[in-house]
CSV table of C-alpha atoms in Angstrom, one decimal:
chain,number,residue,atom,x,y,z
A,257,UNK,CA,49.6,15.5,-16.6
A,258,UNK,CA,47.3,18.5,-16.5
A,259,UNK,CA,47.0,20.3,-13.2
A,260,UNK,CA,43.5,21.6,-14.0
A,261,UNK,CA,40.8,21.1,-11.4
A,262,UNK,CA,39.2,17.8,-12.2
A,263,UNK,CA,35.7,19.2,-11.5
A,264,UNK,CA,36.2,21.3,-14.7
A,265,UNK,CA,36.0,18.1,-16.7
A,266,UNK,CA,33.7,15.9,-14.6
A,267,UNK,CA,31.6,18.3,-12.6
A,268,UNK,CA,31.2,18.3,-8.8
A,269,UNK,CA,32.1,15.0,-7.2
A,270,UNK,CA,28.9,13.4,-5.8
A,271,UNK,CA,29.3,11.6,-2.5
A,272,UNK,CA,28.7,7.9,-2.7
A,273,UNK,CA,25.2,6.8,-2.1
A,274,UNK,CA,24.4,4.7,0.9
A,275,UNK,CA,23.6,1.1,-0.1
A,276,UNK,CA,20.2,-0.1,-1.2
A,277,UNK,CA,19.1,-2.5,1.5
A,278,UNK,CA,18.4,-6.1,0.6
A,279,UNK,CA,14.9,-7.5,0.9
A,280,UNK,CA,13.2,-8.4,4.1
A,281,UNK,CA,13.8,-12.2,3.8
A,282,UNK,CA,17.5,-11.6,2.8
A,283,UNK,CA,18.1,-9.2,5.7
A,284,UNK,CA,16.7,-11.6,8.2
A,285,UNK,CA,18.7,-14.5,6.7
A,286,UNK,CA,22.0,-12.4,6.7
A,287,UNK,CA,21.4,-11.4,10.3
A,288,UNK,CA,20.7,-14.9,11.5
A,289,UNK,CA,23.7,-16.2,9.7
A,290,UNK,CA,26.0,-13.6,11.2
A,291,UNK,CA,26.9,-12.1,7.8
A,292,UNK,CA,25.8,-8.6,8.8
A,293,UNK,CA,24.7,-6.7,11.8
A,294,UNK,CA,21.5,-4.9,12.7
A,295,UNK,CA,23.6,-1.8,13.5
A,296,UNK,CA,25.0,-1.8,9.9
A,297,UNK,CA,21.6,-2.3,8.4
A,298,UNK,CA,19.9,0.3,10.5
A,299,UNK,CA,22.7,2.9,10.0
A,300,UNK,CA,22.5,2.3,6.2
A,301,UNK,CA,18.7,2.8,6.2
A,302,UNK,CA,19.0,6.0,8.2
A,303,UNK,CA,21.8,7.3,5.9
A,304,UNK,CA,19.8,6.5,2.8
A,305,UNK,CA,16.7,8.2,4.2
A,306,UNK,CA,18.6,11.3,5.0
A,307,UNK,CA,20.2,11.3,1.5
A,308,UNK,CA,16.8,11.0,-0.1
A,309,UNK,CA,15.1,13.8,1.8
A,310,UNK,CA,15.4,16.4,-0.9
A,311,UNK,CA,14.5,14.0,-3.7
A,312,UNK,CA,11.9,11.6,-2.4
A,313,UNK,CA,10.7,13.0,1.0
A,314,UNK,CA,9.4,9.6,2.0
A,315,UNK,CA,9.5,10.1,5.8
A,316,UNK,CA,7.6,12.3,8.2
A,317,UNK,CA,9.6,11.3,11.4
A,318,UNK,CA,12.7,9.3,12.2
A,319,UNK,CA,13.7,7.4,15.3
A,320,UNK,CA,17.4,7.8,14.7
A,321,UNK,CA,18.8,7.5,18.3
A,322,UNK,CA,16.2,4.9,19.4
A,323,UNK,CA,16.6,2.8,16.3
A,324,UNK,CA,20.4,2.7,16.6
A,325,UNK,CA,20.1,1.7,20.3
A,326,UNK,CA,17.5,-1.0,19.4
A,327,UNK,CA,19.9,-2.3,16.7
A,328,UNK,CA,22.7,-2.6,19.1
A,329,UNK,CA,20.5,-4.5,21.5
A,330,UNK,CA,19.4,-6.7,18.6
A,331,UNK,CA,23.0,-7.5,17.8
A,332,UNK,CA,23.6,-8.5,21.4
A,333,UNK,CA,20.5,-10.8,21.3
A,334,UNK,CA,21.6,-12.3,18.0
A,335,UNK,CA,25.1,-12.9,19.4
A,336,UNK,CA,23.6,-14.7,22.3
A,337,UNK,CA,21.8,-17.1,20.0
A,338,UNK,CA,18.3,-15.6,20.0
A,339,UNK,CA,16.3,-15.9,16.8
A,340,UNK,CA,13.1,-14.2,15.8
A,341,UNK,CA,11.5,-13.7,12.4
A,342,UNK,CA,12.7,-10.1,12.1
A,343,UNK,CA,15.2,-9.7,14.8
A,344,UNK,CA,17.3,-6.6,13.9
A,345,UNK,CA,15.7,-5.9,10.6
A,346,UNK,CA,14.8,-2.2,9.9
A,347,UNK,CA,11.3,-1.5,8.8
A,348,UNK,CA,9.1,1.6,8.5
A,349,UNK,CA,5.4,2.2,9.3
A,350,UNK,CA,2.9,4.8,8.0
A,351,UNK,CA,2.2,8.1,9.6
A,352,UNK,CA,-1.3,6.9,10.7
A,353,UNK,CA,0.2,4.2,12.9
A,354,UNK,CA,0.8,4.8,16.6
A,355,UNK,CA,4.4,4.4,17.8
A,356,UNK,CA,5.0,5.2,21.4
A,357,UNK,CA,6.7,8.5,21.9
A,358,UNK,CA,5.9,9.9,18.5
A,359,UNK,CA,2.9,12.0,17.3
A,360,UNK,CA,0.5,10.3,14.9
A,361,UNK,CA,0.1,13.1,12.5
A,362,UNK,CA,-1.6,11.1,9.7
A,363,UNK,CA,-0.5,13.8,7.2
A,364,UNK,CA,-1.9,16.7,9.2
A,365,UNK,CA,-0.3,19.9,10.3
A,366,UNK,CA,-0.3,21.2,13.8
A,367,UNK,CA,0.9,20.2,17.2
A,368,UNK,CA,-0.3,16.7,18.3
A,369,UNK,CA,0.7,14.9,21.4
A,370,UNK,CA,2.9,11.8,21.2
A,371,UNK,CA,1.3,8.4,21.3
A,372,UNK,CA,1.5,6.8,24.8
A,373,UNK,CA,1.8,3.3,23.5
A,374,UNK,CA,2.4,1.3,20.3
A,375,UNK,CA,-0.5,0.2,18.0
A,376,UNK,CA,-1.1,-3.5,18.0
A,377,UNK,CA,0.6,-3.9,14.6
A,378,UNK,CA,3.7,-2.2,15.8
A,379,UNK,CA,3.7,-4.1,19.1
A,380,UNK,CA,3.7,-7.3,17.0
A,381,UNK,CA,6.5,-6.1,14.7
A,382,UNK,CA,8.6,-5.3,17.7
A,383,UNK,CA,7.8,-8.7,19.2
A,384,UNK,CA,9.1,-10.3,16.0
A,385,UNK,CA,12.3,-8.3,16.5
A,386,UNK,CA,11.9,-5.6,13.9
A,387,UNK,CA,13.5,-2.1,14.4
A,388,UNK,CA,11.1,0.6,13.4
A,389,UNK,CA,13.3,3.4,11.9
A,390,UNK,CA,10.5,5.9,11.3
A,391,UNK,CA,7.1,6.9,10.0
A,392,UNK,CA,6.4,7.5,6.4
A,393,UNK,CA,4.4,10.3,4.8
A,394,UNK,CA,0.7,10.0,4.1
A,395,UNK,CA,-1.7,12.5,2.6
A,396,UNK,CA,-4.1,14.1,5.1
A,397,UNK,CA,-6.2,11.4,6.8
A,398,UNK,CA,-5.4,9.1,3.9
A,399,UNK,CA,-8.0,10.5,1.5
A,400,UNK,CA,-6.2,10.7,-1.8
A,401,UNK,CA,-4.1,8.8,-4.2
A,402,UNK,CA,-1.2,11.2,-3.9
A,403,UNK,CA,1.1,12.0,-1.0
A,404,UNK,CA,1.3,15.7,-0.7
A,405,UNK,CA,0.4,18.4,1.9
A,406,UNK,CA,1.5,21.6,3.5
A,407,UNK,CA,2.5,19.8,6.6
A,408,UNK,CA,5.3,17.9,5.0
A,409,UNK,CA,5.6,18.9,1.3
A,410,UNK,CA,5.6,16.5,-1.7
A,411,UNK,CA,6.6,12.8,-1.6
A,412,UNK,CA,7.9,11.8,-5.0
A,413,UNK,CA,8.1,8.6,-7.0
A,414,UNK,CA,11.6,7.0,-7.1
A,415,UNK,CA,11.0,5.9,-10.7
A,416,UNK,CA,10.4,9.6,-11.7
A,417,UNK,CA,10.5,12.4,-9.2
A,418,UNK,CA,8.2,14.4,-11.4
A,419,UNK,CA,5.4,12.0,-10.5
A,420,UNK,CA,3.6,10.9,-7.4
A,421,UNK,CA,4.2,7.5,-5.8
A,422,UNK,CA,0.4,7.4,-5.2
A,423,UNK,CA,-1.3,7.4,-1.8
A,424,UNK,CA,-2.2,7.3,0.8
A,425,UNK,CA,0.7,5.0,1.7
A,426,UNK,CA,2.9,6.8,-0.7
A,427,UNK,CA,5.7,7.4,1.7
A,428,UNK,CA,5.9,3.7,2.5
A,429,UNK,CA,5.9,2.8,-1.2
A,430,UNK,CA,8.6,5.3,-2.1
A,431,UNK,CA,10.8,4.2,0.8
A,432,UNK,CA,10.6,0.5,-0.2
A,433,UNK,CA,10.9,1.1,-4.0
A,434,UNK,CA,14.0,3.2,-3.5
A,435,UNK,CA,15.6,0.7,-1.1
A,436,UNK,CA,15.5,2.9,1.9
A,437,UNK,CA,14.0,0.1,3.9
A,438,UNK,CA,13.4,-3.6,2.9
A,439,UNK,CA,9.6,-3.4,3.6
A,440,UNK,CA,7.1,-1.1,5.2
A,441,UNK,CA,3.6,-1.2,6.7
A,442,UNK,CA,0.8,0.8,5.0
A,443,UNK,CA,-2.9,1.0,5.3
A,444,UNK,CA,-5.6,0.6,2.7
A,445,UNK,CA,-9.1,2.2,3.0
A,446,UNK,CA,-9.8,2.6,-0.8
A,447,UNK,CA,-6.7,1.2,-2.4
A,448,UNK,CA,-4.1,3.1,-0.3
A,449,UNK,CA,-1.7,0.1,-0.3
A,450,UNK,CA,-2.4,-1.3,-3.8
A,451,UNK,CA,-2.4,2.0,-5.7
A,452,UNK,CA,1.0,3.2,-4.5
A,453,UNK,CA,2.3,-0.4,-4.9
A,454,UNK,CA,1.1,-0.3,-8.6
A,455,UNK,CA,2.7,3.1,-9.2
A,456,UNK,CA,6.1,2.1,-7.7
A,457,UNK,CA,6.5,-1.5,-8.9
A,458,UNK,CA,5.9,-3.2,-5.6
A,459,UNK,CA,3.9,-6.1,-4.2
A,460,UNK,CA,1.2,-4.6,-1.9
A,461,UNK,CA,-1.2,-6.8,0.1
A,462,UNK,CA,-4.5,-5.6,1.3
A,463,UNK,CA,-5.4,-8.4,3.7
A,464,UNK,CA,-8.8,-9.6,5.0
A,465,UNK,CA,-10.4,-7.2,7.4
A,466,UNK,CA,-9.0,-7.9,10.9
A,467,UNK,CA,-6.0,-9.9,9.7
A,468,UNK,CA,-3.7,-7.1,11.0
A,469,UNK,CA,-5.2,-5.2,13.9
A,470,UNK,CA,-6.0,-1.5,13.4
A,471,UNK,CA,-6.0,-1.0,17.2
A,472,UNK,CA,-6.2,1.6,18.9
A,473,UNK,CA,-9.1,1.8,16.4
A,474,UNK,CA,-11.6,-1.0,16.5
A,475,UNK,CA,-13.2,-0.6,13.1
A,476,UNK,CA,-11.1,2.0,11.2
A,477,UNK,CA,-13.0,4.2,8.7
A,478,UNK,CA,-16.2,2.2,9.4
A,479,UNK,CA,-14.6,-1.1,8.5
A,480,UNK,CA,-13.0,0.1,5.2
A,481,UNK,CA,-9.4,0.4,6.4
A,482,UNK,CA,-6.9,-2.4,7.0
A,483,UNK,CA,-3.2,-2.5,7.5
A,484,UNK,CA,-0.9,-4.4,5.2
A,485,UNK,CA,2.6,-4.7,3.8
A,486,UNK,CA,4.5,-3.2,0.8
A,487,UNK,CA,7.6,-5.0,-0.4
A,488,UNK,CA,9.6,-5.7,-3.5
A,489,UNK,CA,8.8,-9.5,-3.5
A,490,UNK,CA,5.9,-11.7,-2.5
A,491,UNK,CA,8.1,-13.5,0.1
A,492,UNK,CA,9.0,-10.2,1.7
A,493,UNK,CA,5.4,-9.0,1.8
A,494,UNK,CA,4.3,-12.4,3.2
A,495,UNK,CA,6.9,-12.3,6.0
A,496,UNK,CA,5.9,-8.8,7.1
A,497,UNK,CA,2.2,-9.8,7.0
A,498,UNK,CA,3.0,-12.8,9.2
A,499,UNK,CA,4.9,-10.7,11.7
A,500,UNK,CA,2.2,-8.0,12.0
A,501,UNK,CA,-0.9,-10.2,11.8
A,502,UNK,CA,-3.1,-11.0,14.8
A,503,UNK,CA,-5.9,-9.4,16.8
A,504,UNK,CA,-5.9,-7.1,19.7
A,505,UNK,CA,-8.1,-8.4,22.5
A,506,UNK,CA,-10.8,-5.8,21.7
A,507,UNK,CA,-10.9,-6.3,17.9
A,508,UNK,CA,-14.3,-7.0,16.4
A,509,UNK,CA,-12.9,-8.8,13.3
A,510,UNK,CA,-10.9,-11.9,14.0
A,511,UNK,CA,-10.3,-14.1,10.9
A,512,UNK,CA,-8.6,-17.5,11.5
A,513,UNK,CA,-4.8,-17.3,11.2
A,514,UNK,CA,-3.1,-17.8,7.8
A,515,UNK,CA,0.6,-18.7,7.1
A,516,UNK,CA,1.4,-16.2,4.3
A,517,UNK,CA,5.1,-17.2,4.1
A,518,UNK,CA,4.1,-20.9,3.6
A,519,UNK,CA,1.6,-19.8,0.9
A,520,UNK,CA,4.3,-17.9,-1.0
A,521,UNK,CA,6.2,-21.2,-1.3
A,522,UNK,CA,3.3,-23.3,-2.6
A,523,UNK,CA,2.0,-23.7,-6.1
A,524,UNK,CA,-1.5,-22.3,-6.5
A,525,UNK,CA,-2.8,-25.2,-8.6
A,526,UNK,CA,-4.9,-24.6,-11.7
A,527,UNK,CA,-7.3,-21.8,-11.1
A,528,UNK,CA,-10.2,-20.2,-12.9
A,529,UNK,CA,-9.4,-16.6,-13.3
A,530,UNK,CA,-11.8,-13.9,-14.5
A,531,UNK,CA,-10.4,-10.8,-16.1
A,532,UNK,CA,-12.4,-7.6,-15.9
A,533,UNK,CA,-11.4,-4.2,-17.3
A,534,UNK,CA,-14.8,-2.7,-16.5
A,535,UNK,CA,-14.8,-0.8,-13.1
A,536,UNK,CA,-17.8,-0.4,-10.8
A,537,UNK,CA,-20.3,2.3,-11.6
A,538,UNK,CA,-19.0,5.8,-10.8
A,539,UNK,CA,-19.7,9.3,-11.8
A,540,UNK,CA,-16.9,9.3,-14.2
A,541,UNK,CA,-16.8,7.4,-17.5
A,542,UNK,CA,-13.2,7.4,-18.3
A,543,UNK,CA,-11.9,4.2,-19.9
A,544,UNK,CA,-8.6,2.7,-18.6
A,545,UNK,CA,-5.5,4.1,-20.3
A,546,UNK,CA,-4.4,2.0,-23.3
A,547,UNK,CA,-1.1,1.2,-21.6
A,548,UNK,CA,-3.0,-0.1,-18.6
A,549,UNK,CA,-5.1,-2.3,-20.8
A,550,UNK,CA,-2.0,-3.6,-22.6
A,551,UNK,CA,-0.3,-4.4,-19.3
A,552,UNK,CA,-3.3,-6.3,-17.8
A,553,UNK,CA,-3.9,-8.2,-21.0
A,554,UNK,CA,-0.2,-9.2,-21.0
A,555,UNK,CA,-0.5,-10.5,-17.5
A,556,UNK,CA,-3.6,-12.5,-18.4
A,557,UNK,CA,-1.7,-14.1,-21.2
A,558,UNK,CA,1.1,-15.1,-18.7
A,559,UNK,CA,-1.5,-16.6,-16.4
A,560,UNK,CA,-3.0,-18.6,-19.3
A,561,UNK,CA,0.5,-19.8,-20.3
A,562,UNK,CA,1.1,-20.9,-16.7
A,563,UNK,CA,-1.9,-23.3,-17.0
A,564,UNK,CA,-4.8,-21.3,-15.6
A,565,UNK,CA,-8.2,-21.0,-17.2
A,566,UNK,CA,-8.4,-17.3,-18.0
A,567,UNK,CA,-11.4,-15.6,-19.5
A,568,UNK,CA,-13.2,-12.2,-19.6
A,569,UNK,CA,-15.7,-11.8,-16.7
A,570,UNK,CA,-18.1,-9.3,-15.4
A,571,UNK,CA,-18.6,-9.2,-11.6
A,572,UNK,CA,-21.9,-7.8,-10.4
A,573,UNK,CA,-20.8,-4.8,-8.4
A,574,UNK,CA,-24.2,-3.2,-8.3
A,575,UNK,CA,-24.4,0.2,-6.6
A,576,UNK,CA,-21.7,-0.5,-4.2
A,577,UNK,CA,-20.6,3.1,-4.2
A,578,UNK,CA,-23.7,4.0,-2.2
A,579,UNK,CA,-22.2,2.1,0.6
A,580,UNK,CA,-18.6,3.4,0.2
A,581,UNK,CA,-19.3,7.2,0.3
A,582,UNK,CA,-21.1,7.3,3.7
A,583,UNK,CA,-18.5,5.0,5.3
A,584,UNK,CA,-15.5,6.8,3.9
A,585,UNK,CA,-16.7,10.3,4.7
A,586,UNK,CA,-17.8,9.3,8.2
A,587,UNK,CA,-14.4,7.9,8.9
A,588,UNK,CA,-12.8,11.2,7.8
A,589,UNK,CA,-15.2,13.1,9.9
A,590,UNK,CA,-14.5,11.0,13.0
A,591,UNK,CA,-10.7,11.7,12.7
A,592,UNK,CA,-11.0,15.3,11.6
A,593,UNK,CA,-13.3,16.2,14.5
A,594,UNK,CA,-10.5,15.2,16.9
A,595,UNK,CA,-7.9,17.5,15.5
A,596,UNK,CA,-6.9,20.1,18.0
A,597,UNK,CA,-6.6,22.8,15.4
A,598,UNK,CA,-9.3,22.2,12.7
A,599,UNK,CA,-8.4,25.4,10.9
A,600,UNK,CA,-5.2,23.8,9.8
A,601,UNK,CA,-6.9,21.0,7.9
A,602,UNK,CA,-7.1,21.1,4.1
A,603,UNK,CA,-10.3,22.7,2.9
A,604,UNK,CA,-11.1,19.4,1.1
A,605,UNK,CA,-10.8,17.6,4.5
A,606,UNK,CA,-13.2,20.1,6.1
A,607,UNK,CA,-15.6,19.5,3.2
A,608,UNK,CA,-15.4,15.7,3.7
A,609,UNK,CA,-16.0,16.3,7.5
A,610,UNK,CA,-19.3,18.2,6.6
A,611,UNK,CA,-20.4,15.5,4.2
A,612,UNK,CA,-19.5,12.7,6.7
A,613,UNK,CA,-21.5,14.4,9.4
A,614,UNK,CA,-24.5,14.8,7.1
A,615,UNK,CA,-24.3,11.1,6.0
A,616,UNK,CA,-24.0,9.8,9.5
A,617,UNK,CA,-26.7,8.1,11.6
A,618,UNK,CA,-29.4,6.3,9.7
A,619,UNK,CA,-27.7,6.6,6.3
A,620,UNK,CA,-24.4,5.2,7.6
A,621,UNK,CA,-26.2,2.4,9.4
A,622,UNK,CA,-28.0,1.5,6.1
A,623,UNK,CA,-24.7,1.5,4.3
A,624,UNK,CA,-23.1,-0.9,6.8
A,625,UNK,CA,-26.2,-3.1,6.7
A,626,UNK,CA,-25.9,-3.5,2.9
A,627,UNK,CA,-22.6,-5.3,3.3
A,628,UNK,CA,-24.3,-8.7,3.8
A,629,UNK,CA,-26.2,-8.5,0.5
A,630,UNK,CA,-23.0,-7.3,-1.2
A,631,UNK,CA,-21.1,-10.3,0.1
A,632,UNK,CA,-23.8,-12.6,-1.3
A,633,UNK,CA,-24.0,-10.9,-4.7
A,634,UNK,CA,-20.3,-10.5,-5.4
A,635,UNK,CA,-19.5,-13.7,-3.6
A,636,UNK,CA,-21.5,-15.6,-6.1
A,637,UNK,CA,-18.8,-14.7,-8.6
A,638,UNK,CA,-16.4,-16.9,-6.6
A,639,UNK,CA,-18.8,-19.7,-5.6
A,640,UNK,CA,-17.2,-22.5,-7.7
A,641,UNK,CA,-19.4,-25.0,-6.0
A,642,UNK,CA,-22.3,-23.6,-8.1
A,643,UNK,CA,-20.6,-24.3,-11.4
A,644,UNK,CA,-21.1,-22.1,-14.4
A,645,UNK,CA,-19.3,-18.8,-14.8
A,646,UNK,CA,-17.6,-18.7,-11.4
A,647,UNK,CA,-14.0,-18.1,-10.6
A,648,UNK,CA,-11.2,-18.5,-8.0
A,649,UNK,CA,-9.6,-15.1,-8.6
A,650,UNK,CA,-10.5,-11.8,-10.3
A,651,UNK,CA,-7.9,-10.0,-12.2
A,652,UNK,CA,-8.4,-6.2,-12.8
A,653,UNK,CA,-6.2,-3.2,-13.3
A,654,UNK,CA,-5.2,-1.6,-10.0
A,655,UNK,CA,-5.5,1.9,-11.5
A,656,UNK,CA,-7.0,3.2,-14.7
A,657,UNK,CA,-4.1,5.5,-15.3
A,658,UNK,CA,-0.3,5.6,-14.9
A,659,UNK,CA,1.1,7.7,-12.1
A,660,UNK,CA,0.0,11.4,-12.3
A,661,UNK,CA,2.5,14.2,-12.1
A,662,UNK,CA,3.2,15.5,-8.6
A,663,UNK,CA,1.1,18.6,-8.0
A,664,UNK,CA,-1.5,17.6,-10.5
A,665,UNK,CA,-4.3,18.0,-8.0
A,666,UNK,CA,-3.1,21.3,-6.4
A,667,UNK,CA,-5.8,23.9,-6.0
A,668,UNK,CA,-8.7,21.6,-7.0
A,669,UNK,CA,-11.9,21.8,-5.0
A,670,UNK,CA,-13.0,18.8,-2.9
A,671,UNK,CA,-15.5,17.7,-5.6
A,672,UNK,CA,-13.0,18.0,-8.5
A,673,UNK,CA,-10.4,16.2,-6.4
A,674,UNK,CA,-12.8,13.3,-5.7
A,675,UNK,CA,-13.7,13.1,-9.4
A,676,UNK,CA,-10.1,13.1,-10.5
A,677,UNK,CA,-9.2,10.4,-7.9
A,678,UNK,CA,-12.2,8.2,-8.9
A,679,UNK,CA,-11.3,8.6,-12.6
A,680,UNK,CA,-7.7,7.5,-12.0
A,681,UNK,CA,-8.4,4.9,-9.4
A,682,UNK,CA,-11.9,3.3,-9.8
A,683,UNK,CA,-10.9,-0.4,-9.3
A,684,UNK,CA,-9.6,-0.8,-5.7
A,685,UNK,CA,-12.2,0.5,-3.3
A,686,UNK,CA,-15.0,-2.1,-3.7
A,687,UNK,CA,-12.8,-4.6,-1.9
A,688,UNK,CA,-12.6,-2.3,1.1
A,689,UNK,CA,-16.4,-2.2,1.3
A,690,UNK,CA,-16.4,-6.0,1.2
A,691,UNK,CA,-13.4,-6.4,3.6
A,692,UNK,CA,-11.9,-9.1,1.4
A,693,UNK,CA,-8.2,-9.5,0.4
A,694,UNK,CA,-6.4,-8.3,-2.7
A,695,UNK,CA,-2.8,-8.2,-3.9
A,696,UNK,CA,-1.2,-5.7,-6.3
A,697,UNK,CA,1.4,-7.2,-8.5
A,698,UNK,CA,3.7,-5.3,-10.8
A,699,UNK,CA,2.4,-5.4,-14.4
A,700,UNK,CA,5.2,-3.7,-16.3
A,701,UNK,CA,5.9,-0.2,-17.4
A,702,UNK,CA,4.6,2.5,-19.7
A,703,UNK,CA,6.6,3.4,-22.7
A,704,UNK,CA,8.0,6.3,-20.6
A,705,UNK,CA,9.2,3.9,-17.9
A,706,UNK,CA,6.4,4.5,-15.3
A,707,UNK,CA,5.2,1.5,-13.3
A,708,UNK,CA,1.8,-0.1,-13.7
A,709,UNK,CA,0.0,-2.7,-11.5
A,710,UNK,CA,-2.7,-5.3,-11.6
A,711,UNK,CA,-4.9,-6.6,-8.8
A,712,UNK,CA,-5.5,-10.3,-7.8
A,713,UNK,CA,-8.8,-10.2,-5.9
A,714,UNK,CA,-10.5,-13.0,-4.0
A,715,UNK,CA,-13.4,-13.8,-1.7
A,716,UNK,CA,-13.3,-13.7,2.0
A,717,UNK,CA,-10.1,-15.1,3.7
A,718,UNK,CA,-8.4,-16.0,0.4
A,719,UNK,CA,-5.0,-14.5,1.1
A,720,UNK,CA,-3.2,-17.8,0.8
A,721,UNK,CA,-4.5,-18.5,-2.7
A,722,UNK,CA,-3.7,-14.9,-3.9
A,723,UNK,CA,-0.2,-15.0,-2.4
A,724,UNK,CA,0.5,-18.4,-4.0
A,725,UNK,CA,-0.6,-17.1,-7.4
A,726,UNK,CA,1.3,-13.8,-7.0
A,727,UNK,CA,4.5,-15.9,-6.1
A,728,UNK,CA,4.0,-18.0,-9.2
A,729,UNK,CA,3.7,-14.9,-11.4
A,730,UNK,CA,6.8,-13.4,-9.7
A,731,UNK,CA,8.8,-16.5,-10.5
A,732,UNK,CA,7.9,-16.1,-14.2
A,733,UNK,CA,8.1,-12.3,-14.5
A,734,UNK,CA,11.0,-11.7,-12.1
A,735,UNK,CA,9.8,-8.1,-11.5
A,736,UNK,CA,12.2,-7.7,-8.6
A,737,UNK,CA,15.1,-7.4,-11.0
A,738,UNK,CA,13.9,-4.0,-12.1
A,739,UNK,CA,15.0,-1.1,-9.8
A,740,UNK,CA,14.5,2.6,-10.0
A,741,UNK,CA,17.4,4.8,-11.0
A,742,UNK,CA,19.8,6.1,-8.4
A,743,UNK,CA,18.7,8.9,-6.1
A,744,UNK,CA,18.9,12.2,-7.9
A,745,UNK,CA,18.8,10.6,-11.4
A,746,UNK,CA,15.0,10.1,-11.5
A,747,UNK,CA,14.3,13.8,-11.6
A,748,UNK,CA,15.4,14.1,-15.2
A,749,UNK,CA,12.0,13.0,-16.6
């Protein structure tokens, strides 16, 4: 036998990777059945997060000591017979979400004080027994469909680290897609859950406005932004939605409760589904990428095979962008004005602050007032009681393009960044203006192996129908069987 150093033949020996965590439902079931411990799951999550820092960079802050202590306490409670929906399960939340004792950076640089209390969504997750292991990266104030910034670096896509996972909930998406945590909370003000879900092969639910509280905000980003789950399966996303849902006492939007987990187990019935590849009017005229069109057409064919009535449709969006821009920029301005060191903000953020300030007051009030007419005009698309060309669900691409390369938007001006974002992601934001629910579902891959997604969109308070339809698609497509390559392997593309 040769006495040569084995690394001469095989290269350096890589340490074994920490395990990919099971899904949220599986973790909860294994814990309740005594087949694993919270301490083991949380330790594995933390180890995998640490191992991925140089490849994915999904997390801004960790709660290592606190999470391990909470896991030990969860094990004690489980051993005593206590049962809660997420007791002992590790989850992550986005960097815009208050967690007591941690700064809420929301992608910004600078010294910010720690939050004095949990947001309502985190309070509810803790009440369900979840262990929050940390906060995931977001671009600055959630403005863009990429997750990069001087405060934390570049968050990368586990399917190809040369590409972005999207944004602004890109850290949450990367963490779930890579199996660092079984599910994570994100937020969506213009597609910020659905876009990264599409580009990382996840289920992402943008719920009805008010379904999950945005407290300590009362009407985040002038009503555009909601919190919602990212997960690998519909059942996992539904479970996290159920755990986090519910109002704070001061919330202005309080939709009636929905049982998302029950909806994920029901057949949706035969639905009328309209398919639209045409986005709302924007300043860009880019057509969707051919591979996006191919993926959405293939999904429409699956829906037809499953028994639904599927046909091309054209929702009447009107000039809905005239309502979006004042609300979005006013929301950025409100947050940016509170930063203790405004000079540290990205020049594009400072530009949005100036625009939001100019469009405040009367223009902003007019934009908010248009929502009633927009509900009536676009709601007519779903009013099946009227007969004719009306539908239960609208199917569109989630994005017009596959995931861009990381760094593709470096050094662009504010105007050119907005144009590039609108060109790549023209489909998601109208549902934020309306406040209605939408679900991203995986729609396959490009020929280069990059994930693509499609949106199931519905009228007000239609989460149950969308979730049931997504679950039916999942049972047929079995998208959860596809996983990204091991950590460190995805950087070869």
